[in-house]
Amino acid sequence: MTARYFFAPQDTVGVPVVGSEKLYPVGRIFCVGRNYAEHAKEMGHEVDREAPFYFTKPASAIVASGGTIPYPPGTQNFHHEMEFVVALGGSAFRVAEAEAMGAVFGYACGLDLTRRDLQQAAKDKGRPWDLAKAFEHSAVISPITPASAFGAIGAQRIHLSVNGEIRQDSRLSDLIWSVPSLISHLSRYYHLQAGDLIYTGTPAGVGKLVAGDRLEGGINGLGPIALTIGPAE
Ligand code: MN
């Protein structure tokens, strides 16, 4: 084969889908900040009800549930954030809330892993969050459950334990910005496409992880998520 590229392109990241042999190919990863009032409070912020805000992670940050990741470099305060993930299966641009759910493929449990000390330093200096949020192994995801199998988003419980001790425990009904409102709002700024993931924010109870920690999380109606933190590289 004549090589078209100077070297092999980076791999497309695929996520398993419950009940299928096919993988869901990940495009972009959008993450919502401060989408549960109690979490905003624990981080020292008031809830801003004017508009949601976002940061992104690269698709290469995806880690399948059940694995072990190395404790990441450059941090002394590595945090877990358990989240409800929306996987898009259609496109959306300037979509109304009432039409937004038509773009949804399915849902998953996710962990938005965060270098909290670097995030605080970035906030203090008014700098971007990339070092704190968009790093390797920072977006853990369970297999995706098709939307039709999950049903309506309501008061499903969302929870995370570390070494068997419950750290985060809330309800999807506590989301400040609903899933259709997030899709509608994001679609005012992006041409959303199949493959785009939205990590919808974390409830209260975020906290520090150390090497050896074992995380187990769940959302009623979805397959569980698990992760082990290995030693630093
Ligand atoms: Mn988050």
Short mmCIF file of C-alpha atoms and ligand atoms in Angstrom, two decimals:
data_model
loop_
_atom_site.label_atom_id
_atom_site.label_comp_id
_atom_site.label_asym_id
_atom_site.label_seq_id
_atom_site.Cartn_x
_atom_site.Cartn_y
_atom_site.Cartn_z
CA MET A 1 0.00 0.00 0.00
CA THR A 2 1.28 3.44 -0.89
CA ALA A 3 1.35 5.41 2.30
CA ARG A 4 -0.77 8.53 2.05
CA TYR A 5 0.39 9.85 5.41
CA PHE A 6 3.86 10.40 6.84
CA PHE A 7 3.00 7.99 9.64
CA ALA A 8 0.00 5.97 10.83
CA PRO A 9 -2.94 8.22 11.81
CA GLN A 10 -4.08 8.08 15.42
CA ASP A 11 -6.76 5.47 16.04
CA THR A 12 -10.50 6.14 15.98
CA VAL A 13 -11.85 5.44 19.45
CA GLY A 14 -14.81 3.05 19.64
CA VAL A 15 -17.11 2.50 22.63
CA PRO A 16 -19.10 -0.76 23.05
CA VAL A 17 -22.87 -0.54 22.70
CA VAL A 18 -25.12 -2.75 24.84
CA GLY A 19 -26.79 -5.43 22.71
CA SER A 20 -24.62 -4.87 19.63
CA GLU A 21 -21.36 -6.13 18.16
CA LYS A 22 -20.71 -2.74 16.57
CA LEU A 23 -18.79 0.06 18.26
CA TYR A 24 -19.82 3.70 18.66
CA PRO A 25 -17.06 5.88 17.10
CA VAL A 26 -16.26 8.92 19.24
CA GLY A 27 -16.01 12.34 17.63
CA ARG A 28 -15.83 15.25 20.04
CA ILE A 29 -16.28 15.27 23.81
CA PHE A 30 -18.14 18.23 25.29
CA CYS A 31 -18.28 18.54 29.08
CA VAL A 32 -20.67 20.73 31.06
CA GLY A 33 -19.44 22.68 34.07
CA ARG A 34 -21.41 23.14 37.32
CA ASN A 35 -24.62 21.41 36.32
CA TYR A 36 -25.67 20.33 39.84
CA ALA A 37 -26.29 23.05 42.44
CA GLU A 38 -24.68 21.12 45.33
CA HIS A 39 -21.50 20.58 43.32
CA ALA A 40 -21.30 24.25 42.32
CA LYS A 41 -21.61 25.07 46.02
CA GLU A 42 -18.88 22.63 47.12
CA MET A 43 -16.56 24.25 44.54
CA GLY A 44 -17.31 27.69 46.00
CA HIS A 45 -19.53 28.98 43.20
CA GLU A 46 -23.02 30.30 42.88
CA VAL A 47 -25.18 28.59 40.28
CA ASP A 48 -25.23 30.61 37.06
CA ARG A 49 -28.68 30.12 35.57
CA GLU A 50 -28.04 32.39 32.60
CA ALA A 51 -26.39 29.79 30.40
CA PRO A 52 -24.42 26.55 30.69
CA PHE A 53 -20.69 26.54 29.98
CA TYR A 54 -18.42 23.89 28.52
CA PHE A 55 -14.94 22.57 28.12
CA THR A 56 -13.78 19.77 25.83
CA LYS A 57 -11.61 16.68 25.91
CA PRO A 58 -10.00 14.91 22.95
CA ALA A 59 -11.51 11.60 21.84
CA SER A 60 -8.12 10.05 22.63
CA ALA A 61 -8.84 10.67 26.34
CA ILE A 62 -11.50 7.91 26.30
CA VAL A 63 -10.91 4.89 28.53
CA ALA A 64 -13.21 1.86 28.58
CA SER A 65 -14.85 0.97 31.88
CA GLY A 66 -13.18 -1.85 33.77
CA GLY A 67 -9.60 -0.84 33.10
CA THR A 68 -6.69 0.45 35.12
CA ILE A 69 -5.15 3.84 34.40
CA PRO A 70 -1.86 5.19 35.69
CA TYR A 71 -2.03 7.96 38.28
CA PRO A 72 -1.55 10.95 35.96
CA PRO A 73 1.56 13.12 35.83
CA GLY A 74 1.66 16.71 37.07
CA THR A 75 -0.90 16.56 39.88
CA GLN A 76 -1.13 16.05 43.62
CA ASN A 77 -4.92 16.33 43.66
CA PHE A 78 -6.50 13.97 41.13
CA HIS A 79 -10.32 13.99 41.39
CA HIS A 80 -13.25 11.82 40.32
CA GLU A 81 -16.41 13.30 38.77
CA MET A 82 -19.20 10.79 38.11
CA GLU A 83 -21.39 11.90 35.17
CA PHE A 84 -24.33 11.01 32.94
CA VAL A 85 -23.09 10.88 29.34
CA VAL A 86 -25.24 11.58 26.29
CA ALA A 87 -24.06 10.00 23.02
CA LEU A 88 -25.33 11.66 19.84
CA GLY A 89 -26.34 9.57 16.85
CA GLY A 90 -27.57 12.36 14.59
CA SER A 91 -26.70 15.93 13.71
CA ALA A 92 -28.08 19.08 15.32
CA PHE A 93 -27.55 22.72 14.43
CA ARG A 94 -29.72 25.48 15.94
CA VAL A 95 -32.12 22.80 17.10
CA ALA A 96 -35.05 23.68 19.37
CA GLU A 97 -35.29 21.94 22.73
CA ALA A 98 -38.45 20.18 21.58
CA GLU A 99 -36.54 18.59 18.67
CA ALA A 100 -33.20 18.06 20.40
CA MET A 101 -33.75 14.51 21.66
CA GLY A 102 -34.01 13.30 18.07
CA ALA A 103 -30.22 13.54 17.87
CA VAL A 104 -29.62 11.20 20.83
CA PHE A 105 -28.21 7.73 20.21
CA GLY A 106 -27.91 6.58 23.79
CA TYR A 107 -26.51 7.11 27.25
CA ALA A 108 -23.59 5.94 29.36
CA CYS A 109 -21.94 6.35 32.74
CA GLY A 110 -18.83 8.51 32.60
CA LEU A 111 -15.99 9.73 34.76
CA ASP A 112 -14.64 13.23 34.06
CA LEU A 113 -11.25 12.82 35.73
CA THR A 114 -9.72 16.10 36.78
CA ARG A 115 -6.34 17.43 37.94
CA ARG A 116 -8.03 19.69 40.51
CA ASP A 117 -4.86 21.51 41.60
CA LEU A 118 -4.12 22.49 38.00
CA GLN A 119 -7.75 23.56 37.52
CA GLN A 120 -7.55 25.81 40.58
CA ALA A 121 -4.28 27.32 39.34
CA ALA A 122 -5.85 27.97 35.93
CA LYS A 123 -8.92 29.59 37.51
CA ASP A 124 -6.69 31.80 39.71
CA LYS A 125 -4.78 33.04 36.66
CA GLY A 126 -7.74 33.23 34.27
CA ARG A 127 -6.17 30.57 32.06
CA PRO A 128 -7.77 27.70 30.09
CA TRP A 129 -8.54 24.36 31.80
CA ASP A 130 -6.90 22.04 29.27
CA LEU A 131 -4.11 20.83 31.56
CA ALA A 132 -6.72 20.12 34.25
CA LYS A 133 -9.32 18.43 32.09
CA ALA A 134 -8.14 17.41 28.62
CA PHE A 135 -5.41 14.89 29.39
CA GLU A 136 -4.76 11.22 28.67
CA HIS A 137 -7.17 8.68 30.26
CA SER A 138 -9.37 11.50 31.60
CA ALA A 139 -12.70 10.44 30.04
CA VAL A 140 -13.82 7.02 31.29
CA ILE A 141 -17.01 5.61 29.78
CA SER A 142 -19.22 2.54 30.26
CA PRO A 143 -20.79 0.72 27.32
CA ILE A 144 -23.52 2.88 25.73
CA THR A 145 -27.16 1.88 26.29
CA PRO A 146 -29.44 2.81 23.36
CA ALA A 147 -31.88 5.61 24.21
CA SER A 148 -34.90 3.40 23.49
CA ALA A 149 -33.76 0.89 26.13
CA PHE A 150 -33.14 3.60 28.74
CA GLY A 151 -36.41 5.46 28.30
CA ALA A 152 -37.11 8.94 29.62
CA ILE A 153 -34.58 10.87 31.69
CA GLY A 154 -36.16 11.39 35.09
CA ALA A 155 -35.06 10.90 38.68
CA GLN A 156 -32.64 8.03 38.03
CA ARG A 157 -30.05 7.66 40.78
CA ILE A 158 -26.42 8.51 39.89
CA HIS A 159 -23.79 7.27 42.32
CA LEU A 160 -20.08 6.55 42.73
CA SER A 161 -18.18 4.67 45.38
CA VAL A 162 -14.43 4.55 45.98
CA ASN A 163 -13.11 1.41 47.69
CA GLY A 164 -16.69 0.50 48.58
CA GLU A 165 -17.48 3.82 50.25
CA ILE A 166 -20.16 6.02 48.65
CA ARG A 167 -18.75 9.40 47.58
CA GLN A 168 -21.32 10.77 45.11
CA ASP A 169 -25.06 10.06 45.26
CA SER A 170 -27.67 12.15 43.48
CA ARG A 171 -30.49 12.07 40.93
CA LEU A 172 -30.58 13.03 37.25
CA SER A 173 -33.55 15.24 38.15
CA ASP A 174 -31.00 17.46 39.94
CA LEU A 175 -29.40 18.46 36.63
CA ILE A 176 -29.69 22.26 36.35
CA TRP A 177 -29.55 22.17 32.53
CA SER A 178 -31.61 19.30 31.10
CA VAL A 179 -30.30 17.14 28.28
CA PRO A 180 -32.54 18.73 25.59
CA SER A 181 -31.60 22.21 26.79
CA LEU A 182 -27.88 21.33 26.60
CA ILE A 183 -28.18 19.91 23.07
CA SER A 184 -30.19 22.93 21.96
CA HIS A 185 -27.74 25.39 23.52
CA LEU A 186 -24.60 23.64 22.19
CA SER A 187 -26.17 23.49 18.73
CA ARG A 188 -26.23 27.28 18.65
CA TYR A 189 -22.41 27.19 18.61
CA TYR A 190 -21.53 23.90 16.88
CA HIS A 191 -22.78 21.67 14.14
CA LEU A 192 -23.29 18.71 16.45
CA GLN A 193 -22.75 15.35 14.80
CA ALA A 194 -23.17 11.64 15.36
CA GLY A 195 -20.25 10.53 17.51
CA ASP A 196 -20.23 13.62 19.73
CA LEU A 197 -20.46 12.90 23.46
CA ILE A 198 -21.75 15.24 26.15
CA TYR A 199 -20.58 14.69 29.73
CA THR A 200 -23.40 16.46 31.54
CA GLY A 201 -21.66 17.49 34.76
CA THR A 202 -21.07 15.95 38.17
CA PRO A 203 -23.10 15.94 41.38
CA ALA A 204 -21.60 16.89 44.75
CA GLY A 205 -19.02 14.72 46.48
CA VAL A 206 -16.04 15.00 44.16
CA GLY A 207 -12.80 14.03 45.85
CA LYS A 208 -9.23 12.91 45.73
CA LEU A 209 -8.00 9.64 44.26
CA VAL A 210 -4.76 7.83 45.02
CA ALA A 211 -2.97 4.85 43.49
CA GLY A 212 -4.78 1.62 44.33
CA ASP A 213 -8.24 3.19 44.49
CA ARG A 214 -11.09 1.18 42.99
CA LEU A 215 -14.05 3.18 41.61
CA GLU A 216 -17.51 1.76 40.98
CA GLY A 217 -20.37 3.87 39.72
CA GLY A 218 -23.82 3.53 38.30
CA ILE A 219 -26.91 5.21 36.97
CA ASN A 220 -30.22 3.34 37.16
CA GLY A 221 -31.02 1.90 33.74
CA LEU A 222 -27.40 1.86 32.50
CA GLY A 223 -24.57 -0.64 32.80
CA PRO A 224 -22.12 0.15 35.62
CA ILE A 225 -18.74 1.84 35.35
CA ALA A 226 -15.56 0.73 37.09
CA LEU A 227 -11.98 1.92 37.18
CA THR A 228 -8.79 1.19 39.09
CA ILE A 229 -6.09 3.80 39.68
CA GLY A 230 -2.63 2.35 39.15
CA PRO A 231 0.71 3.72 40.31
CA ALA A 232 2.19 6.85 38.74
CA GLU A 233 4.27 6.17 35.65
MN MN B 1 -17.27 17.33 35.10
#
